[in-house]
Amino acid sequence: SVSAESMQPDSDSGNWKPPKHSKTAEQLERLRAAVSGNFLFSSLDEDSFQLVLDALMEKSIPAPNIKVITQGDEGDFFYVIESGDFDIYINPSGSVEAGPDGMGNKVATIGPGGSFGELALMYNAPRAATVVSASKGGLLWALDRVTFRRILMNNAFQKREMYEGFLGEVPLLSSLKPYERAKIADALETVKFEPGQNIITEGEPGDAFYLLESGHAVAYKHGVDHAVKEYGRGDFFGELALLDDKPRAASVIAKDNVTVAKLGRDGFKRLLGPVEGIMRREEYEGTEDLDPLSHQKTVT
Ligand code: 1OR
């Protein structure tokens, strides 16, 4: 949980001037692309967004095996990945013997569009993990601690707190670690629908995945006469078009007032990899007719 102390603004930042690192048009274009899919930036207003763009610094990580963050160090920067893969190692015991260079065990790999290094800045804690480049041609965008805390952090806290309870109840996500659910929370957007509104329309291309937070929705195939499924709190839908790059296989329509947590295609691919097997298995579970939507309660 968030300590009161970690929420205090940094004491030395009374007359803070945000850093400005000038960028070429080419750099700016790459930077905009790199942060476009990243949750934390998407809910910033124009001014804050511009301020963060100015403050970000490009950092080239040309080769594999370069340490970007060392577990136990003080936090200085938050990083967004433009290109390259980065491995996360955790040494739970602090033992020098554990794993390569005493870095402990590899717990995750993060790729383009992903980010890391937020925990130490959010909680005023030592670095929780070691982060090492895993490929050539890595490019990072680094945001200094003060700008992160002043501009991006409240957003991250709010979303992680707001979604923590709900995501913990979603059966699909129960095998994930709390940290993995926190990263999903960052990427979610709350959307509301009124009774009768289409959340998803059959035949259209798919660009998002949905978790149902409250209310009920019904899936229909071939027009609204043929209900195939009803969804309630904690259920998910919209995965098929994203998993298989196919048009929407059904329409999903709000039955009453519905609130969904929406996850865009990039976030879906980046964050739900570990449960892809579960989604695919559930598609066909216990059905004779292999109806691709029959992984949840069938409307009778
Ligand atoms: P940091 O500032 O502590 C290391 O610096 C960063 O590694 C950390 O922020 C996160 O951004 C990132 N546990 C802790 N930190 C992780 C983890 C993680 N994965 C990435 N980082 N995991 C939990 C393992 C029990 C891995 C979850 C898959």
Coordinates of C-alpha atoms and ligand atoms in Angstrom, one line a residue:
S1 CA 0.0 0.0 0.0
V2 CA 1.0 3.6 -0.5
S3 CA 2.7 5.2 2.5
A4 CA 1.8 8.8 3.2
E5 CA 5.5 9.7 2.9
S6 CA 5.8 8.4 -0.6
M7 CA 3.0 10.7 -1.7
Q8 CA 4.8 13.8 -0.5
P9 CA 6.3 15.9 -3.3
D10 CA 10.1 15.9 -3.3
S11 CA 11.2 18.4 -0.7
D12 CA 13.9 20.0 -2.9
S13 CA 11.5 20.8 -5.7
G14 CA 10.0 24.1 -4.5
N15 CA 10.9 26.1 -7.5
W16 CA 11.1 23.2 -9.9
K17 CA 11.8 23.9 -13.6
P18 CA 10.9 21.0 -15.8
P19 CA 13.9 19.8 -17.8
K20 CA 13.9 20.5 -21.5
H21 CA 15.9 18.3 -23.8
S22 CA 15.6 19.6 -27.3
K23 CA 14.9 17.0 -30.0
T24 CA 15.1 16.8 -33.8
A25 CA 11.8 16.4 -35.7
E26 CA 12.9 12.8 -36.4
Q27 CA 13.4 12.1 -32.7
L28 CA 10.1 13.7 -31.8
E29 CA 8.3 11.5 -34.3
R30 CA 9.9 8.3 -32.9
L31 CA 9.2 9.5 -29.3
R32 CA 5.5 10.1 -30.1
A33 CA 5.2 6.6 -31.6
A34 CA 7.0 5.0 -28.6
V35 CA 4.7 6.6 -26.0
S36 CA 1.5 6.5 -28.1
G37 CA 0.5 3.0 -26.8
N38 CA 1.7 3.7 -23.3
F39 CA -1.1 3.9 -20.7
L40 CA 0.5 6.5 -18.4
F41 CA 0.8 9.1 -21.1
S42 CA -2.6 8.6 -22.7
S43 CA -4.6 10.4 -20.0
L44 CA -2.4 13.5 -19.7
D45 CA -3.7 16.8 -20.8
E46 CA -2.0 18.7 -23.7
D47 CA 0.3 20.8 -21.4
S48 CA 1.5 17.9 -19.2
F49 CA 2.0 15.7 -22.3
Q50 CA 4.2 18.4 -23.9
L51 CA 6.1 18.9 -20.7
V52 CA 6.9 15.2 -20.5
L53 CA 7.9 15.0 -24.1
D54 CA 10.4 17.8 -23.5
A55 CA 11.8 16.1 -20.4
L56 CA 12.4 12.7 -21.9
M57 CA 15.9 11.8 -22.9
E58 CA 17.0 9.3 -25.5
K59 CA 19.3 6.6 -24.3
S60 CA 20.9 4.1 -26.7
I61 CA 21.6 0.6 -25.4
P62 CA 23.5 -0.8 -28.4
A63 CA 24.4 -4.3 -27.2
P64 CA 23.0 -7.1 -25.1
N65 CA 24.0 -7.6 -21.4
I66 CA 24.1 -3.9 -20.5
K67 CA 22.7 -3.2 -17.0
V68 CA 20.2 -0.4 -17.1
I69 CA 19.0 -0.8 -13.5
T70 CA 20.6 -2.6 -10.6
Q71 CA 18.5 -4.1 -7.8
G72 CA 19.0 -2.2 -4.5
D73 CA 20.1 1.0 -6.1
E74 CA 18.3 4.3 -5.5
G75 CA 15.8 5.2 -8.3
D76 CA 16.7 8.0 -10.7
F77 CA 14.9 7.4 -14.0
F78 CA 11.7 5.8 -15.4
Y79 CA 12.2 4.2 -18.8
V80 CA 9.9 3.6 -21.9
I81 CA 11.2 1.1 -24.5
E82 CA 11.3 2.2 -28.1
S83 CA 13.1 -0.8 -29.4
G84 CA 14.9 -3.9 -28.0
D85 CA 14.0 -6.4 -25.3
F86 CA 15.0 -6.1 -21.6
D87 CA 15.2 -8.9 -19.1
I88 CA 14.2 -8.5 -15.5
Y89 CA 16.1 -10.3 -12.7
I90 CA 15.2 -10.6 -9.1
N91 CA 17.5 -11.8 -6.3
P92 CA 15.1 -12.5 -3.5
S93 CA 17.7 -13.2 -0.8
G94 CA 20.2 -10.6 -1.8
S95 CA 22.7 -13.5 -2.0
V96 CA 25.7 -12.8 -4.2
E97 CA 25.7 -16.4 -5.4
A98 CA 22.2 -16.4 -6.9
G99 CA 22.1 -16.6 -10.7
P100 CA 24.4 -14.9 -13.3
D101 CA 26.4 -12.1 -11.5
G102 CA 24.3 -12.6 -8.4
M103 CA 21.3 -11.1 -10.3
G104 CA 19.0 -13.8 -9.2
N105 CA 16.3 -15.3 -11.4
K106 CA 14.8 -14.0 -14.6
V107 CA 11.2 -13.1 -13.9
A108 CA 10.1 -11.3 -17.0
T109 CA 11.1 -9.8 -20.4
I110 CA 9.8 -6.4 -21.5
G111 CA 9.7 -5.3 -25.2
P112 CA 8.9 -2.2 -27.3
G113 CA 6.0 -0.1 -25.9
G114 CA 6.6 -1.4 -22.4
S115 CA 8.2 0.5 -19.5
F116 CA 10.1 -0.2 -16.3
G117 CA 11.7 1.5 -13.3
E118 CA 8.5 3.1 -11.9
L119 CA 8.4 1.3 -8.6
A120 CA 11.4 2.9 -6.9
L121 CA 10.2 6.3 -7.9
M122 CA 6.6 5.7 -6.8
Y123 CA 7.4 4.2 -3.4
N124 CA 10.7 5.9 -2.6
A125 CA 12.1 2.4 -2.4
P126 CA 15.3 0.7 -3.6
R127 CA 15.2 -0.8 -7.1
A128 CA 13.2 -4.0 -6.8
A129 CA 14.9 -5.7 -9.7
T130 CA 17.9 -5.7 -12.1
V131 CA 17.1 -4.8 -15.7
V132 CA 19.5 -5.9 -18.5
S133 CA 19.4 -5.5 -22.3
A134 CA 18.6 -8.8 -24.1
S135 CA 19.2 -7.6 -27.7
K136 CA 21.1 -5.3 -29.9
G137 CA 19.8 -1.9 -31.0
G138 CA 18.0 -1.0 -27.8
L139 CA 16.6 2.5 -27.5
L140 CA 15.1 3.8 -24.3
W141 CA 13.4 7.1 -23.4
A142 CA 14.3 8.1 -19.8
L143 CA 12.2 10.4 -17.6
D144 CA 13.9 11.9 -14.5
R145 CA 12.5 11.2 -11.0
V146 CA 11.1 14.6 -10.3
T147 CA 9.2 14.9 -13.5
F148 CA 7.9 11.4 -13.2
R149 CA 6.7 12.1 -9.6
R150 CA 5.1 15.4 -10.5
I151 CA 3.4 14.6 -13.7
L152 CA 3.0 10.8 -14.2
M153 CA 2.8 9.3 -10.8
N154 CA -0.6 10.3 -9.5
N155 CA -2.1 8.9 -12.6
A156 CA -0.4 5.6 -12.0
F157 CA -1.3 5.5 -8.3
Q158 CA -4.9 6.2 -9.0
K159 CA -5.3 3.6 -11.7
R160 CA -3.5 0.9 -9.8
E161 CA -5.6 1.6 -6.7
M162 CA -8.8 1.9 -8.5
Y163 CA -8.5 -1.4 -10.4
E164 CA -6.6 -3.5 -7.8
G165 CA -9.7 -5.0 -6.2
F166 CA -11.6 -5.6 -9.4
L167 CA -8.7 -7.2 -11.3
G168 CA -8.0 -9.4 -8.3
E169 CA -11.6 -10.8 -8.7
V170 CA -11.3 -11.6 -12.4
P171 CA -10.9 -15.4 -12.8
L172 CA -8.9 -15.0 -16.1
L173 CA -6.2 -13.0 -14.3
S174 CA -6.0 -15.1 -11.1
S175 CA -2.7 -16.8 -12.1
L176 CA -0.9 -13.5 -12.6
K177 CA 1.3 -11.9 -10.1
P178 CA 0.0 -8.7 -8.4
Y179 CA 2.7 -6.7 -10.2
E180 CA 1.4 -8.0 -13.6
R181 CA -2.1 -7.0 -12.6
A182 CA -0.8 -3.5 -11.7
K183 CA 0.7 -3.1 -15.2
I184 CA -2.7 -4.1 -16.7
A185 CA -4.4 -1.5 -14.5
D186 CA -2.1 1.2 -15.9
A187 CA -3.3 0.3 -19.4
L188 CA -7.1 0.1 -18.7
E189 CA -9.6 2.7 -19.6
T190 CA -13.1 2.8 -18.1
V191 CA -16.0 3.1 -20.6
K192 CA -19.7 3.2 -19.9
F193 CA -22.6 2.0 -22.1
E194 CA -26.3 2.5 -21.8
P195 CA -28.9 -0.3 -22.3
G196 CA -29.0 -1.3 -26.0
Q197 CA -25.7 0.2 -27.0
N198 CA -23.2 -1.9 -29.0
I199 CA -19.9 -2.5 -27.2
I200 CA -18.7 -4.7 -30.1
T201 CA -20.2 -5.0 -33.6
E202 CA -20.1 -8.3 -35.5
G203 CA -17.9 -8.1 -38.6
E204 CA -16.0 -5.0 -37.6
P205 CA -12.2 -5.1 -37.1
G206 CA -11.2 -5.6 -33.4
D207 CA -9.0 -3.0 -31.7
A208 CA -9.7 -3.7 -28.0
F209 CA -10.4 -6.3 -25.3
Y210 CA -13.0 -5.9 -22.5
L211 CA -13.4 -6.8 -18.9
L212 CA -16.9 -6.3 -17.6
E213 CA -16.9 -4.3 -14.3
S214 CA -20.6 -3.9 -13.7
G215 CA -24.0 -4.6 -15.4
H216 CA -24.7 -7.2 -18.0
A217 CA -24.0 -7.6 -21.7
V218 CA -25.3 -10.1 -24.2
A219 CA -23.4 -11.6 -27.2
Y220 CA -25.4 -12.1 -30.4
K221 CA -24.5 -13.8 -33.7
H222 CA -26.2 -13.1 -37.0
G223 CA -28.5 -10.3 -35.8
V224 CA -30.1 -9.7 -32.4
D225 CA -32.4 -12.8 -32.6
H226 CA -29.6 -15.2 -31.7
A227 CA -28.2 -14.6 -28.3
V228 CA -25.2 -16.8 -27.6
K229 CA -23.9 -15.6 -24.3
E230 CA -24.5 -13.4 -21.3
Y231 CA -21.7 -11.7 -19.4
G232 CA -21.6 -10.4 -15.9
R233 CA -19.0 -8.9 -13.5
G234 CA -15.5 -10.3 -14.0
D235 CA -16.2 -11.9 -17.4
F236 CA -14.2 -11.0 -20.5
F237 CA -14.9 -10.6 -24.2
G238 CA -13.4 -9.3 -27.4
E239 CA -10.3 -11.5 -27.3
L240 CA -11.0 -13.6 -30.4
A241 CA -10.5 -10.9 -33.0
L242 CA -7.2 -9.8 -31.3
L243 CA -5.9 -13.4 -30.8
D244 CA -6.5 -14.5 -34.4
D245 CA -6.6 -11.1 -36.3
K246 CA -10.1 -11.8 -37.5
P247 CA -13.2 -9.6 -37.7
R248 CA -15.5 -9.5 -34.6
A249 CA -17.3 -12.9 -34.5
A250 CA -20.4 -11.6 -32.6
S251 CA -22.0 -8.4 -31.4
V252 CA -21.9 -7.6 -27.7
I253 CA -24.7 -5.3 -26.5
A254 CA -25.3 -3.7 -23.2
K255 CA -28.3 -5.2 -21.4
D256 CA -28.5 -2.6 -18.7
N257 CA -26.1 0.1 -17.6
V258 CA -22.7 -1.4 -18.3
T259 CA -19.2 -0.4 -17.2
V260 CA -16.2 -2.0 -18.9
A261 CA -12.5 -1.8 -18.5
K262 CA -11.1 -1.5 -22.0
L263 CA -7.6 -2.7 -23.0
G264 CA -6.3 -1.6 -26.4
R265 CA -4.7 -4.1 -28.9
D266 CA -1.1 -3.2 -27.9
G267 CA -1.7 -3.6 -24.2
F268 CA -3.5 -6.8 -24.8
K269 CA -0.6 -8.3 -26.8
R270 CA 2.0 -7.0 -24.3
L271 CA 0.3 -7.8 -21.0
L272 CA -2.0 -10.8 -21.6
G273 CA 0.5 -13.1 -23.1
P274 CA 0.7 -15.2 -19.9
V275 CA -3.0 -16.0 -20.1
E276 CA -3.4 -16.5 -23.8
G277 CA -3.4 -20.2 -23.3
I278 CA -6.3 -19.9 -20.8
M279 CA -8.3 -17.7 -23.2
R280 CA -7.8 -20.2 -26.0
R281 CA -8.7 -23.2 -23.9
E282 CA -11.8 -21.6 -22.5
E283 CA -13.0 -20.8 -26.0
Y284 CA -14.0 -24.4 -26.7
E285 CA -14.4 -25.8 -23.2
G286 CA -17.3 -28.2 -22.8
T287 CA -18.9 -27.4 -26.1
E288 CA -20.0 -29.8 -28.8
D289 CA -20.5 -27.3 -31.6
L290 CA -17.1 -25.5 -31.1
D291 CA -18.9 -22.2 -31.0
P292 CA -16.0 -19.8 -30.5
L293 CA -17.9 -17.7 -28.0
S294 CA -19.2 -20.5 -25.8
H295 CA -16.6 -20.1 -23.0
Q296 CA -19.1 -18.5 -20.7
K297 CA -22.7 -19.0 -19.5
T298 CA -25.0 -19.7 -22.4
V299 CA -28.3 -17.8 -22.5
T300 CA -31.2 -20.1 -22.3
Ligands
1OR1 P1 12.1 -0.4 -10.1 O1 12.2 1.0 -10.0 O2 12.1 -1.2 -8.8 C1 13.3 -2.3 -11.4 O3 13.4 -1.0 -10.9 C2 12.1 -2.4 -12.3 O4 11.8 -3.7 -12.8 C3 10.8 -2.2 -11.4 O5 10.9 -0.8 -11.0 C4 9.8 -2.6 -12.4 O6 9.5 -1.5 -13.3 C5 10.4 -3.7 -13.2 N1 8.8 -7.2 -9.6 C6 9.4 -6.0 -9.5 N2 9.8 -5.2 -10.5 C7 9.6 -5.6 -11.7 C8 9.0 -6.9 -12.0 C9 8.6 -7.7 -10.9 N3 8.9 -7.0 -13.3 C10 9.4 -5.9 -13.9 N4 9.8 -5.0 -12.9 N5 8.0 -9.0 -11.0 C11 7.4 -9.6 -9.8 C12 8.2 -10.9 -9.5 C13 7.8 -11.5 -8.2 C14 7.8 -9.7 -12.3 C15 6.4 -9.8 -12.6 C16 6.3 -10.6 -13.9

